[in-house]
PDB file of C-alpha atoms and ligand atoms in Angstrom:
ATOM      1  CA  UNK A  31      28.781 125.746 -99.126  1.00  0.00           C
ATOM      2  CA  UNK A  32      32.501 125.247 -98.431  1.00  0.00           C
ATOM      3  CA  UNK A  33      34.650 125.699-101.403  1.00  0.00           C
ATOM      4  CA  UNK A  34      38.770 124.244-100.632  1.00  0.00           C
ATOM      5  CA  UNK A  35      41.487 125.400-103.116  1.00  0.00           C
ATOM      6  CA  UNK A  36      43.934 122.501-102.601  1.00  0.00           C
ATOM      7  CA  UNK A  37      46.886 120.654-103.987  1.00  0.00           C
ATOM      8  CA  UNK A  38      46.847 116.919-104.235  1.00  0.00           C
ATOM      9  CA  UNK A  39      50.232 116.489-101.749  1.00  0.00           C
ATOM     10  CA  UNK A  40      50.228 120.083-100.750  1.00  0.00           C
ATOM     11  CA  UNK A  41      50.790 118.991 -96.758  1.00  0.00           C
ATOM     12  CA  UNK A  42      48.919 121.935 -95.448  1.00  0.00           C
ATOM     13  CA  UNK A  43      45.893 121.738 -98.123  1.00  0.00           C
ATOM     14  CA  UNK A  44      46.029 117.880 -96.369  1.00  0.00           C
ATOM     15  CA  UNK A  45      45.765 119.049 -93.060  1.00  0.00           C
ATOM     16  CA  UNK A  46      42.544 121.142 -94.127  1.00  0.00           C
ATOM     17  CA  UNK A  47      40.834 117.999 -96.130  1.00  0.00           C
ATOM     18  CA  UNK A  48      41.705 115.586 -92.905  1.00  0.00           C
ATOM     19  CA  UNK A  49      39.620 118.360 -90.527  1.00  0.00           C
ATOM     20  CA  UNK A  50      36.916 118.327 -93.294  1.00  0.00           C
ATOM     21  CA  UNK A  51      36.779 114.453 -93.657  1.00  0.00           C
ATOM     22  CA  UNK A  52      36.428 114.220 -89.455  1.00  0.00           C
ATOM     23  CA  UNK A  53      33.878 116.292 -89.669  1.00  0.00           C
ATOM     24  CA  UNK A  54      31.877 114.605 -92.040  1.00  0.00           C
ATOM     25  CA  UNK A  55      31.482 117.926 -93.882  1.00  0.00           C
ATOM     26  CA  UNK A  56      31.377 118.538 -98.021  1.00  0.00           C
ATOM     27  CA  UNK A  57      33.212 120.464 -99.782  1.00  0.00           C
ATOM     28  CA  UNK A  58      33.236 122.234-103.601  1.00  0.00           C
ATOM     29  CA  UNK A  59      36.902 121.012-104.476  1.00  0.00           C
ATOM     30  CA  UNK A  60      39.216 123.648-106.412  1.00  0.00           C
ATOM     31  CA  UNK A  61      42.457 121.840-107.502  1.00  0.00           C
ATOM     32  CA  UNK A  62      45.252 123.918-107.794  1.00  0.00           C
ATOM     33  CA  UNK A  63      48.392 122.944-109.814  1.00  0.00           C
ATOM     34  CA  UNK A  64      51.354 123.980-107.757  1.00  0.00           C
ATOM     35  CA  UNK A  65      53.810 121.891-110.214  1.00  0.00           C
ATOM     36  CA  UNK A  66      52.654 124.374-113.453  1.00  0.00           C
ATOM     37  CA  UNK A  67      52.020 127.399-110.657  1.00  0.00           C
ATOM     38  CA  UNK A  68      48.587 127.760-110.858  1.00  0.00           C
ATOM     39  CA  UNK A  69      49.215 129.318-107.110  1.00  0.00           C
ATOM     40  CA  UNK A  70      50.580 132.778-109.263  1.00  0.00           C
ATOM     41  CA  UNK A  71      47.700 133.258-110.642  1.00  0.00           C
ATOM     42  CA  UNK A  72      46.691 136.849-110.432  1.00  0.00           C
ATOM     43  CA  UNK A  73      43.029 135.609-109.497  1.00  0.00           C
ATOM     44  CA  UNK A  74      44.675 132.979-107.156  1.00  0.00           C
ATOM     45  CA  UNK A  75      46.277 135.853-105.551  1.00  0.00           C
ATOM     46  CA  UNK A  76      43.241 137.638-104.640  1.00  0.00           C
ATOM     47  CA  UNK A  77      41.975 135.102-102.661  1.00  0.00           C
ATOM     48  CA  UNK A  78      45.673 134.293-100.984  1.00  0.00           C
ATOM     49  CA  UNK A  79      48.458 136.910-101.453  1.00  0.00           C
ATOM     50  CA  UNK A  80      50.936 134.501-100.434  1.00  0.00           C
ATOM     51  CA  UNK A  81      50.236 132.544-103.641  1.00  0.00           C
ATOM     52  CA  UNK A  82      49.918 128.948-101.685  1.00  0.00           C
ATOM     53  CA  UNK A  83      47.572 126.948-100.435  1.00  0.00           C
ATOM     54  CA  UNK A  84      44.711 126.296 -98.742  1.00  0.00           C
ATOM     55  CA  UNK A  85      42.118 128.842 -99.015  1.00  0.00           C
ATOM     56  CA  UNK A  86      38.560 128.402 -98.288  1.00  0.00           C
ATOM     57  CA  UNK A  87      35.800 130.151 -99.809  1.00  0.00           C
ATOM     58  CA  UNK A  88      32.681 130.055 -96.836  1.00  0.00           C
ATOM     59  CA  UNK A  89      29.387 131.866 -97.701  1.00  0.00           C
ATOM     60  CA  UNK A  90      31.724 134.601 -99.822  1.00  0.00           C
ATOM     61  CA  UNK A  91      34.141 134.965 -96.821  1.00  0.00           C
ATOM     62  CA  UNK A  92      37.789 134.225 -97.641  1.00  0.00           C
ATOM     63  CA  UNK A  93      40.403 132.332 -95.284  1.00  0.00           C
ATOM     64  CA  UNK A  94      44.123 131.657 -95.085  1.00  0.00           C
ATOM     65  CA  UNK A  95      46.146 129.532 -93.381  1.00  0.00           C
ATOM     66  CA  UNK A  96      45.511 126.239 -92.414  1.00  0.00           C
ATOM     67  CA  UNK A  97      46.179 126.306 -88.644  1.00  0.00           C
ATOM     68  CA  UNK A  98      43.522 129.601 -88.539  1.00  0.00           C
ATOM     69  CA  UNK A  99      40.833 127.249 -91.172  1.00  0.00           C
ATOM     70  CA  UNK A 100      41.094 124.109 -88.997  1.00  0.00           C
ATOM     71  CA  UNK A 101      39.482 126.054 -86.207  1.00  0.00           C
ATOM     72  CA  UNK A 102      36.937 127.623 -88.243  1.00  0.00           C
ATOM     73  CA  UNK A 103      35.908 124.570 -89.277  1.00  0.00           C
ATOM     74  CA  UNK A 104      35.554 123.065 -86.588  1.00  0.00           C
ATOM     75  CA  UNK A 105      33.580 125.893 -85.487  1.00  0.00           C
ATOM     76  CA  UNK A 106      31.068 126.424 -88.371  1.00  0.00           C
ATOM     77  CA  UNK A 107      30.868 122.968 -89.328  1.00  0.00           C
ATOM     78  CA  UNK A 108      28.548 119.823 -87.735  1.00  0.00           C
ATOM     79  CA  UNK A 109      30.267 116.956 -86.910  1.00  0.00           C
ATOM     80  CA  UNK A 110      32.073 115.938 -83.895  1.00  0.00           C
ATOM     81  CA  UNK A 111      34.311 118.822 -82.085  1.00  0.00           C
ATOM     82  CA  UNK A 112      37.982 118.439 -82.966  1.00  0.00           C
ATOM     83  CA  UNK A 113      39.092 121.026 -79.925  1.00  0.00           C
ATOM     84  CA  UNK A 114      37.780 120.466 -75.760  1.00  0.00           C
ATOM     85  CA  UNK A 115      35.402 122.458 -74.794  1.00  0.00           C
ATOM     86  CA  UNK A 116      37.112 124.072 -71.687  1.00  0.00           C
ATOM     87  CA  UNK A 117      39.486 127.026 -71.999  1.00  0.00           C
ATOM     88  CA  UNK A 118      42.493 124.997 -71.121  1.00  0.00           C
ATOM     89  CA  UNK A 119      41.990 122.317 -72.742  1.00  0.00           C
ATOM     90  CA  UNK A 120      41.954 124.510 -75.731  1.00  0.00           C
ATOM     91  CA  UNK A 121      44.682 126.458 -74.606  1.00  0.00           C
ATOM     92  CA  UNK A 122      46.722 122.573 -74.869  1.00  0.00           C
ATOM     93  CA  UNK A 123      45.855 122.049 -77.828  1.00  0.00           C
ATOM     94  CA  UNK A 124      46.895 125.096 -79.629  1.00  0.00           C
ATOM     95  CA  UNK A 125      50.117 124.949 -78.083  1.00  0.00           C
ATOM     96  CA  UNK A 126      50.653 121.927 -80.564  1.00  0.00           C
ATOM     97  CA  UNK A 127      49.061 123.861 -83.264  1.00  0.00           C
ATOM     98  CA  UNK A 128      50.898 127.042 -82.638  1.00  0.00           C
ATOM     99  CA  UNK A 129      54.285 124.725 -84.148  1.00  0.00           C
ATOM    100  CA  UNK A 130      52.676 123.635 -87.350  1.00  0.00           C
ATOM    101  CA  UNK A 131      54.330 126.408 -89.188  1.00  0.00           C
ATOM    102  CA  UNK A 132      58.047 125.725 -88.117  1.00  0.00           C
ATOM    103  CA  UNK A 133      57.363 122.020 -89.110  1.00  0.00           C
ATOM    104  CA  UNK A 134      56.435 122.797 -91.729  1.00  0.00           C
ATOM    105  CA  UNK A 135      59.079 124.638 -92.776  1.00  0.00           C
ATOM    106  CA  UNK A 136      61.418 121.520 -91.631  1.00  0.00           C
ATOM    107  CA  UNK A 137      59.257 119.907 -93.403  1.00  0.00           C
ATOM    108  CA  UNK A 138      59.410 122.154 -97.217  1.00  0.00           C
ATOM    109  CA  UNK A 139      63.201 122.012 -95.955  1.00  0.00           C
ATOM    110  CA  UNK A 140      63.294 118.266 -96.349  1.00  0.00           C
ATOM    111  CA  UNK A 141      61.138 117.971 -99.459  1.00  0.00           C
ATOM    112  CA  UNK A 142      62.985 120.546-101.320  1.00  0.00           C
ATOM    113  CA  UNK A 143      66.502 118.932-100.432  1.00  0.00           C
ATOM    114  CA  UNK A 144      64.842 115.882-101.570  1.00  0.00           C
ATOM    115  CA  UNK A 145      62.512 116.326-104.100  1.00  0.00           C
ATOM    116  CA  UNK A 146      62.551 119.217-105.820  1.00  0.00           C
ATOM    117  CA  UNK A 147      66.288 119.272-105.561  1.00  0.00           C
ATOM    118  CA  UNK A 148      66.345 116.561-107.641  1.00  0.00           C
ATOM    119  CA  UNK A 149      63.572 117.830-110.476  1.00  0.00           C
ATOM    120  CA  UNK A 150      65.193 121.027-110.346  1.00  0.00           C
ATOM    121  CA  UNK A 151      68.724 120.597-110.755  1.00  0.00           C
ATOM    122  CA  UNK A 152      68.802 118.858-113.867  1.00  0.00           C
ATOM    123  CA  UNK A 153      67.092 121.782-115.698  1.00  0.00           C
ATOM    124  CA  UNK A 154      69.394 125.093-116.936  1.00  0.00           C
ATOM    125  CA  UNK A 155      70.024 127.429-114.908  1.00  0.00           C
ATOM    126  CA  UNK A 156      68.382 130.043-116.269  1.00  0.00           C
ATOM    127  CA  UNK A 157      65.385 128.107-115.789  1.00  0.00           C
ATOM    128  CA  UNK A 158      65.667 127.187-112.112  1.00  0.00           C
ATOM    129  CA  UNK A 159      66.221 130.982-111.587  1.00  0.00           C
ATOM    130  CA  UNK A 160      63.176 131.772-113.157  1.00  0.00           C
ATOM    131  CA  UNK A 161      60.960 129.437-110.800  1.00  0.00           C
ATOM    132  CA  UNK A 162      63.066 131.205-107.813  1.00  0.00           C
ATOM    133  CA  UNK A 163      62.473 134.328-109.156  1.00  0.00           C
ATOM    134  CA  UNK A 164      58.135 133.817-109.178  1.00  0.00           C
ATOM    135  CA  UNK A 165      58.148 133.497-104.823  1.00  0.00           C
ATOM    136  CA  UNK A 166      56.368 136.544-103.761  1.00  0.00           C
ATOM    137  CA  UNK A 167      58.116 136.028-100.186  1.00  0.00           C
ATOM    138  CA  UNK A 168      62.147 137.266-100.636  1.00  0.00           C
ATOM    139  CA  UNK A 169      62.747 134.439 -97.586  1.00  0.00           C
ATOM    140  CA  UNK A 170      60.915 131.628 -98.761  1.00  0.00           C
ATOM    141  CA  UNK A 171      62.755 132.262-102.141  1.00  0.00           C
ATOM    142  CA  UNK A 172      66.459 132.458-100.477  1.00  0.00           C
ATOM    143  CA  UNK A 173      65.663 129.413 -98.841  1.00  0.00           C
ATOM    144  CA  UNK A 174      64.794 127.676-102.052  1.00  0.00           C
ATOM    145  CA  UNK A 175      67.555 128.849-103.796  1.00  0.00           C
ATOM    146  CA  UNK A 176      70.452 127.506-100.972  1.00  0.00           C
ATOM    147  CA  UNK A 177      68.490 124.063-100.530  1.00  0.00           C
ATOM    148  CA  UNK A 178      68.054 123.507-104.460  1.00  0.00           C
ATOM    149  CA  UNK A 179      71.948 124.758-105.097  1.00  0.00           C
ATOM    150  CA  UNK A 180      73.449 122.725-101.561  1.00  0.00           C
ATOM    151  CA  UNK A 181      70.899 119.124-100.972  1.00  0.00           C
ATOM    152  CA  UNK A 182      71.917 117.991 -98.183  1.00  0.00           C
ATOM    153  CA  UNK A 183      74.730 119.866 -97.391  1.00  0.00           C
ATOM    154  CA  UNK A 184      72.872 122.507 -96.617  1.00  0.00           C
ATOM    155  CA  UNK A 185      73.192 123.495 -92.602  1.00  0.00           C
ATOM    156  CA  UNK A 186      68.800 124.327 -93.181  1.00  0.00           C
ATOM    157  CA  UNK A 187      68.717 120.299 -93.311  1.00  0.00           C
ATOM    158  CA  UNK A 188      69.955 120.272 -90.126  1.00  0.00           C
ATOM    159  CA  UNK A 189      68.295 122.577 -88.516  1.00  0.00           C
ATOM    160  CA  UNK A 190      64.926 120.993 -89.663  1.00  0.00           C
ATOM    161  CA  UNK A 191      66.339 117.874 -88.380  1.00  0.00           C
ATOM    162  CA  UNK A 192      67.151 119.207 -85.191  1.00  0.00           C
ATOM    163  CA  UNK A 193      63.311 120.701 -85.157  1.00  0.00           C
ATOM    164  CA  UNK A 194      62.318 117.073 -85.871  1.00  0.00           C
ATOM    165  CA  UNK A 195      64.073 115.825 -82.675  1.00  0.00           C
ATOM    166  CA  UNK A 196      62.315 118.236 -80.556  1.00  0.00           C
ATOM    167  CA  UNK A 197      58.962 117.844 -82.000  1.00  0.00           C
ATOM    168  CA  UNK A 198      59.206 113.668 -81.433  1.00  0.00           C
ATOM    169  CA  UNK A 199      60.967 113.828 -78.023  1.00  0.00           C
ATOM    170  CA  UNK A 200      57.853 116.401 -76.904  1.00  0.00           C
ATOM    171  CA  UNK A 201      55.089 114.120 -78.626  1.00  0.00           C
ATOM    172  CA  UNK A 202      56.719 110.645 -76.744  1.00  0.00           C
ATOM    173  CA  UNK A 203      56.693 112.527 -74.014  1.00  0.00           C
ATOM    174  CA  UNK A 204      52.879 113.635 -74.478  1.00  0.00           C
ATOM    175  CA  UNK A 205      52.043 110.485 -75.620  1.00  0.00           C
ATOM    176  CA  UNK A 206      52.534 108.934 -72.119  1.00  0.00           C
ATOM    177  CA  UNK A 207      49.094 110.160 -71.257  1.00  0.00           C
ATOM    178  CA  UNK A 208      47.866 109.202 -75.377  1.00  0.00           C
ATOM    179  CA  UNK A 209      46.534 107.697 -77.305  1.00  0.00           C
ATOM    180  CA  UNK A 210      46.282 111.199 -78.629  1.00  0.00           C
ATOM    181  CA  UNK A 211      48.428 114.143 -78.070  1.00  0.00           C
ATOM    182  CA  UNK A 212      46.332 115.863 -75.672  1.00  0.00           C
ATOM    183  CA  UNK A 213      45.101 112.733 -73.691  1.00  0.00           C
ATOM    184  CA  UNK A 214      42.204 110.672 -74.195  1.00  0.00           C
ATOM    185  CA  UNK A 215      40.094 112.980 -77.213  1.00  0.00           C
ATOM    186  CA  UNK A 216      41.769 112.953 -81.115  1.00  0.00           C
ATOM    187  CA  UNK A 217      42.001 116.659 -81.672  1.00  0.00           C
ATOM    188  CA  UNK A 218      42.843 119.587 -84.051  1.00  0.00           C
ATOM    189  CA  UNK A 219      46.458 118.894 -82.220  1.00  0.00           C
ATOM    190  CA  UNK A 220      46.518 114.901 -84.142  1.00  0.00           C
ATOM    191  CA  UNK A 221      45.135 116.245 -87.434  1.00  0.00           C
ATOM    192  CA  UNK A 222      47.857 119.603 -88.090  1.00  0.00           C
ATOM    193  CA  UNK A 223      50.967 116.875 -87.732  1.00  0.00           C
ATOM    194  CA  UNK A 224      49.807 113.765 -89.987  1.00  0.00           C
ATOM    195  CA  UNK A 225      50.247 115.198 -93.451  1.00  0.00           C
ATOM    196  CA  UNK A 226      53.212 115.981 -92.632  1.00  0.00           C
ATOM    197  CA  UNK A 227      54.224 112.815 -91.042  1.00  0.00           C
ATOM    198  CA  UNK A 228      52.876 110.886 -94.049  1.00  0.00           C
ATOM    199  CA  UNK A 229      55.183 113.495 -96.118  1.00  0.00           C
ATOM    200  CA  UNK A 230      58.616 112.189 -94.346  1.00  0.00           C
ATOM    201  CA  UNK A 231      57.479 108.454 -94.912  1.00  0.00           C
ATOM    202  CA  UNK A 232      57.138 109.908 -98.714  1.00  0.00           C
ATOM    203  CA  UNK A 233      60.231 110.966 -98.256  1.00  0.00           C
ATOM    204  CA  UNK A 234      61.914 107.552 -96.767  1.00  0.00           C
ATOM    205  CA  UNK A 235      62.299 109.582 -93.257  1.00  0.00           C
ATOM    206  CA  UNK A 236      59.999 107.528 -91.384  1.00  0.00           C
ATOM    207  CA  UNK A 237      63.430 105.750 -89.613  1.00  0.00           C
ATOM    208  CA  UNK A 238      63.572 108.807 -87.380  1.00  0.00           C
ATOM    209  CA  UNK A 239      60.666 107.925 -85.395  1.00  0.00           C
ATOM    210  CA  UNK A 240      60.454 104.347 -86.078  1.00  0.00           C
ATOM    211  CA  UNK A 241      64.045 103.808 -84.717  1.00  0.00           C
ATOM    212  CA  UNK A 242      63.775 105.641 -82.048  1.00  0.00           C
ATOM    213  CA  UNK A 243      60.494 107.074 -80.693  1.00  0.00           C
ATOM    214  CA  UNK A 244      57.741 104.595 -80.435  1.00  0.00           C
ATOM    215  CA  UNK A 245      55.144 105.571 -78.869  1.00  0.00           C
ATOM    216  CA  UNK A 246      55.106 108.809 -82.128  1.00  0.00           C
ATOM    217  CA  UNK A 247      55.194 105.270 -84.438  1.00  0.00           C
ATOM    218  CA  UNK A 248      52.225 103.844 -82.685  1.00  0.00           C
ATOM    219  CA  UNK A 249      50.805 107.205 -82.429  1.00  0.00           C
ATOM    220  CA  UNK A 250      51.135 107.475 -86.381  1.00  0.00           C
ATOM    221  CA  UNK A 251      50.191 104.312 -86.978  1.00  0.00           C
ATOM    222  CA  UNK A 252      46.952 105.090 -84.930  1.00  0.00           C
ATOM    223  CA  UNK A 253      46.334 108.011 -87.592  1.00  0.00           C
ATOM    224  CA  UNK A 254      46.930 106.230 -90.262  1.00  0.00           C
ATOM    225  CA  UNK A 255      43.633 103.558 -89.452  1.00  0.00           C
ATOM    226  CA  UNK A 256      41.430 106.236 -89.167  1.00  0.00           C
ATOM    227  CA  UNK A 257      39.184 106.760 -92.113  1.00  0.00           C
ATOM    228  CA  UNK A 258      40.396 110.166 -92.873  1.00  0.00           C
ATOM    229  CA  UNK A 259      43.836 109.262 -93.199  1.00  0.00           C
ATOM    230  CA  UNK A 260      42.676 107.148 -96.523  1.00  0.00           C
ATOM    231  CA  UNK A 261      39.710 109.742 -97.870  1.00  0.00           C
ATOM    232  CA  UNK A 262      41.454 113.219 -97.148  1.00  0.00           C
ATOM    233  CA  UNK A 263      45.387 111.641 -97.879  1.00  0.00           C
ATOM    234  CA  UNK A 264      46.184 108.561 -99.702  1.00  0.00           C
ATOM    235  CA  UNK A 265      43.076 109.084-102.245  1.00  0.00           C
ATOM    236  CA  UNK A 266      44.423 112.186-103.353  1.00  0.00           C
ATOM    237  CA  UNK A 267      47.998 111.268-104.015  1.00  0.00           C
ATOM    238  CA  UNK A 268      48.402 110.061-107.634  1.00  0.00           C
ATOM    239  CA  UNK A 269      50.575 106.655-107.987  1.00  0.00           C
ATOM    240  CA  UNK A 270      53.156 108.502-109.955  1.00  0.00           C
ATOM    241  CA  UNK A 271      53.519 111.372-107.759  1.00  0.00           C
ATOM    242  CA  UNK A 272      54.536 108.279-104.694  1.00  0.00           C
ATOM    243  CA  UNK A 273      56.650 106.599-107.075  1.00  0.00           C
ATOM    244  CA  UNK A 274      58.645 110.021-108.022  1.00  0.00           C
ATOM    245  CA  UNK A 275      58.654 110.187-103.896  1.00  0.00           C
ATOM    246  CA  UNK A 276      60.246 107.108-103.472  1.00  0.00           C
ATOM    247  CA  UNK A 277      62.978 106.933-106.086  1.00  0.00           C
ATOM    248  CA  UNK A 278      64.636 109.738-105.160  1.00  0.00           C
ATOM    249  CA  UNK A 279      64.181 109.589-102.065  1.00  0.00           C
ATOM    250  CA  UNK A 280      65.464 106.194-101.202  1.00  0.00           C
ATOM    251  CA  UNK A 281      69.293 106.424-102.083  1.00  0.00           C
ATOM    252  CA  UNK A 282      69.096 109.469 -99.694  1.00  0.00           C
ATOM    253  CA  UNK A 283      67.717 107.588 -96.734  1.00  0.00           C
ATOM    254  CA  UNK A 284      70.660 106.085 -95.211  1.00  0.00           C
ATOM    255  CA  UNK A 285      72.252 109.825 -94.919  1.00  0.00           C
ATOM    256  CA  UNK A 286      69.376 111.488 -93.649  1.00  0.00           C
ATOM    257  CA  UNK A 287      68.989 108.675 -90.662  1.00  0.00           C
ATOM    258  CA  UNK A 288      72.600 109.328 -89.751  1.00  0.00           C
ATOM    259  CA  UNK A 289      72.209 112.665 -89.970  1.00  0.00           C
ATOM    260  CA  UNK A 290      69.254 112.552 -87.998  1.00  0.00           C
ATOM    261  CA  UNK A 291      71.080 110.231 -85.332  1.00  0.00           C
ATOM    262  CA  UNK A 292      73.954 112.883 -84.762  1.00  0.00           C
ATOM    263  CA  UNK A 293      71.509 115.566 -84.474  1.00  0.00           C
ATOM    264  CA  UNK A 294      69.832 113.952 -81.983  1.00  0.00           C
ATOM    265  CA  UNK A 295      73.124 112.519 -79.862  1.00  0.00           C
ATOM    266  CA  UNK A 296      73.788 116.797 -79.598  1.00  0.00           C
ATOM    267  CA  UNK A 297      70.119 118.250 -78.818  1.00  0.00           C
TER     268      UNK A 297
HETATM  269  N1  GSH B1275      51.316 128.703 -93.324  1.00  0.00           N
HETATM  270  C1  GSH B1275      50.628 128.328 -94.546  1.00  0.00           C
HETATM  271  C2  GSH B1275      51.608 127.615 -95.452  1.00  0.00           C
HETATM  272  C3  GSH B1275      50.986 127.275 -96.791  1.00  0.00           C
HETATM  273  C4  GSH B1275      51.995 126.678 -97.754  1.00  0.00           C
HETATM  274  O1  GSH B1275      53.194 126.988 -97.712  1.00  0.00           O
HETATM  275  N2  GSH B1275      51.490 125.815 -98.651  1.00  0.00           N
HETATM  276  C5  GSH B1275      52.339 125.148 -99.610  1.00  0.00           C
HETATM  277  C6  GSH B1275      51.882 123.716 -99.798  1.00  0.00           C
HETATM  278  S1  GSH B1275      51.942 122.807 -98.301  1.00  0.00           S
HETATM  279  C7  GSH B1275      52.243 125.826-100.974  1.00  0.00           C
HETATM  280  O2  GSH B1275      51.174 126.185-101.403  1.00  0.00           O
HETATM  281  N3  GSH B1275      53.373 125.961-101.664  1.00  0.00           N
HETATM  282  C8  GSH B1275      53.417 126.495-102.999  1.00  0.00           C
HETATM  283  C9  GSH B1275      54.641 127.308-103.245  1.00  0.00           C
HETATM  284  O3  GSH B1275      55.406 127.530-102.280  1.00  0.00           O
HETATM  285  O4  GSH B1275      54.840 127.753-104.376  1.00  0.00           O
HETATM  286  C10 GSH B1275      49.424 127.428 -94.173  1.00  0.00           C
HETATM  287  O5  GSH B1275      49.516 126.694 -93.178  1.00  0.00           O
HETATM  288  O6  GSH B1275      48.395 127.492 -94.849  1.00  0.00           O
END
C-alpha cells in the first residue's frame, strides 16, 4: 500500500495525487495541515527533513520530492505509463520535469506576494517573525521574509514573472507538435505543470497565458477535462480556501498582467 502525506492546495502534493489518479492507483491519504504547521512536526520531519510536502510511504520505504515520486510511481504502479518507453523520449520528457522546481519557486513567489502577504501582514510583528523564524531552510526563509515585508514590489516578483515568460514561450513553442508537451502521448511532462497552472488561475494570473499564448490556454484547458484534473485537484480544494484565493487576489490582477506584459516586451 501507498500511503501520500499531502496538503489540500499544496501544488506539489497536487502534482503527486494527479500521477496517482492517472494511474488508477489507491492511496492511504495523510492530510497534513501546512496553515497550523503540521509540516514541523518532529515525526513529520523524520519522514521529510525539509518539513514540506509530499512524502510517500511505499512498502516501509520513504520518498521525497515530487518530481523523484512521479517517476516512481509510474514505475511501481499499474496503470497506463506516464513516461515513453525509449531512452529519448524519456530523456524529453525530463527535460520539462527537470524545471518543476524553479516554477515552483515562481510559483511560492507569486502566492506568497499574493496570498500569504495578505494573511500575514495584518498580524504583529512579532508574530510574522515567529512563522519566519520555524523554516528549516535559511533561503526559503529570506525569501519569505522580503516577499511578505515588499508584495509586489519585490524585484523576486519579477523574476518569477520573467521565469513565467520563458516557461510559456517554450511550451507554445512545444505545443506546435501537441496536444501534449512532448507530442502525441500525455506524460509525466503535462502532469508536474497543472497544479501549478491551476494555482495562478487561483491567483487571478491566468491573463498571462490567456492573453497571449494560446496554444498553453488550449493546452490547459485540455488538462483541465481530464478526469484527474477534477479527482486529484478541484475535489480537494475547500470552497473557502478558493474564495480566500480570489478576494485577494483580484484587486492585484490588473498589476500583475502589466507587470507581466513589460516583462515579457524585455525577455
Ligand atoms: N521540491 C519539493 C518542494 C516541496 C514544497 O515546497 N512543498 C510545499 C507545498 S507545494 C510545502 O510543503 N510548503 C510548506 C512550507 O513551506 O512550510 C517537491 O517538489 O516536493
Amino acid at each position: 500500500m501507498l500511503t501520500l502525506y499531502h496538503g489540500a492546495t499544496a501544488v506539489c502534493a497536487a502534482k503527486v495525487r494527479v500521477t496517482l489518479a492517472e494511474k488508477g492507483a489507491d492511496y492511504d491519504s495523510r492530510p497534513v495541515n501546512l496553515q497550523t504547521g503540521e509540516q514541523f512536526d518532529p515525526a513529520y520531519m523524520k519522514l521529510n527533513p525539509n518539513a514540506v510536502v509530499p512524502t510517500i510511504v511505499h512498502d516501509g520505504k520513504v520518498l521525497i520530492e515530487s518530481t523523484v515520486i512521479n517517476e516512481y510511481i509510474d514505475d511501481v504502479t499499474p496503470g497506463p505509463a506516464l513516461r515513453p518507453a525509449d531512452a529519448y523520449g524519456q530523456a524529453r520528457v525530463r527535460l520539462w520535469t527537470k524545471r518543476e522546481d524553479t516554477i515552483h519557486d515562481a510559483i511560492n513567489t507569486m502566492t506568497a506576494a499574493i496570498l500569504f502577504r495578505a494573511e500575514l501582514l495584518p498580524k504583529p510583528p512579532e508574530e510574522r517573525r515567529k512563522r519566519y523564524e520555524k523554516m528549516p531552510d535559511p533561503a526559503k526563509r529570506a525569501k519569505w521574509e522580503e516577499i511578505i515585508e515588499k508584495g509586489l514590489d519585490s524585484g523576486l516578483v519579477d523574476e518569477a514573472l520573467a521565469r513565467f515568460a520563458k516557461l510559456f514561450r517554450d511550451m507554445e513553442k512545444a505545443l506546435a507538435d501537441g496536444p501534449w508537451l512532448t507530442g502525441e502521448a500525455f506524460t509525466l511532462a503535462d502532469i508536474g505543470l497543472i497544479s501549478f497552472f491551476y494555482r495562478l488561475e487561483m491567483l487571478s494570473c491566468s491573463g498571462m497565458w490567456r492573453e497571449h499564448f494560446p496554444k498553453v490556454s488550449d493546452w490547459f484547458e485540455r488538462c483541465k477535462a481530464r478526469p484527474s484534473f477534477k479527482t486529484a485537484i478541484l475535489d480537494h480544494i475547500p470552497a473557502p480556501a478558493v474564495e480566500s484565493y480570489r478576494l485577494h487576489s483580484t484587486p492585484l490582477r490588473q498589476k500583475v498582467e502589466a507587470r507581466f506584459g513589460q516583462v515579457l516586451q524585455k525577455a
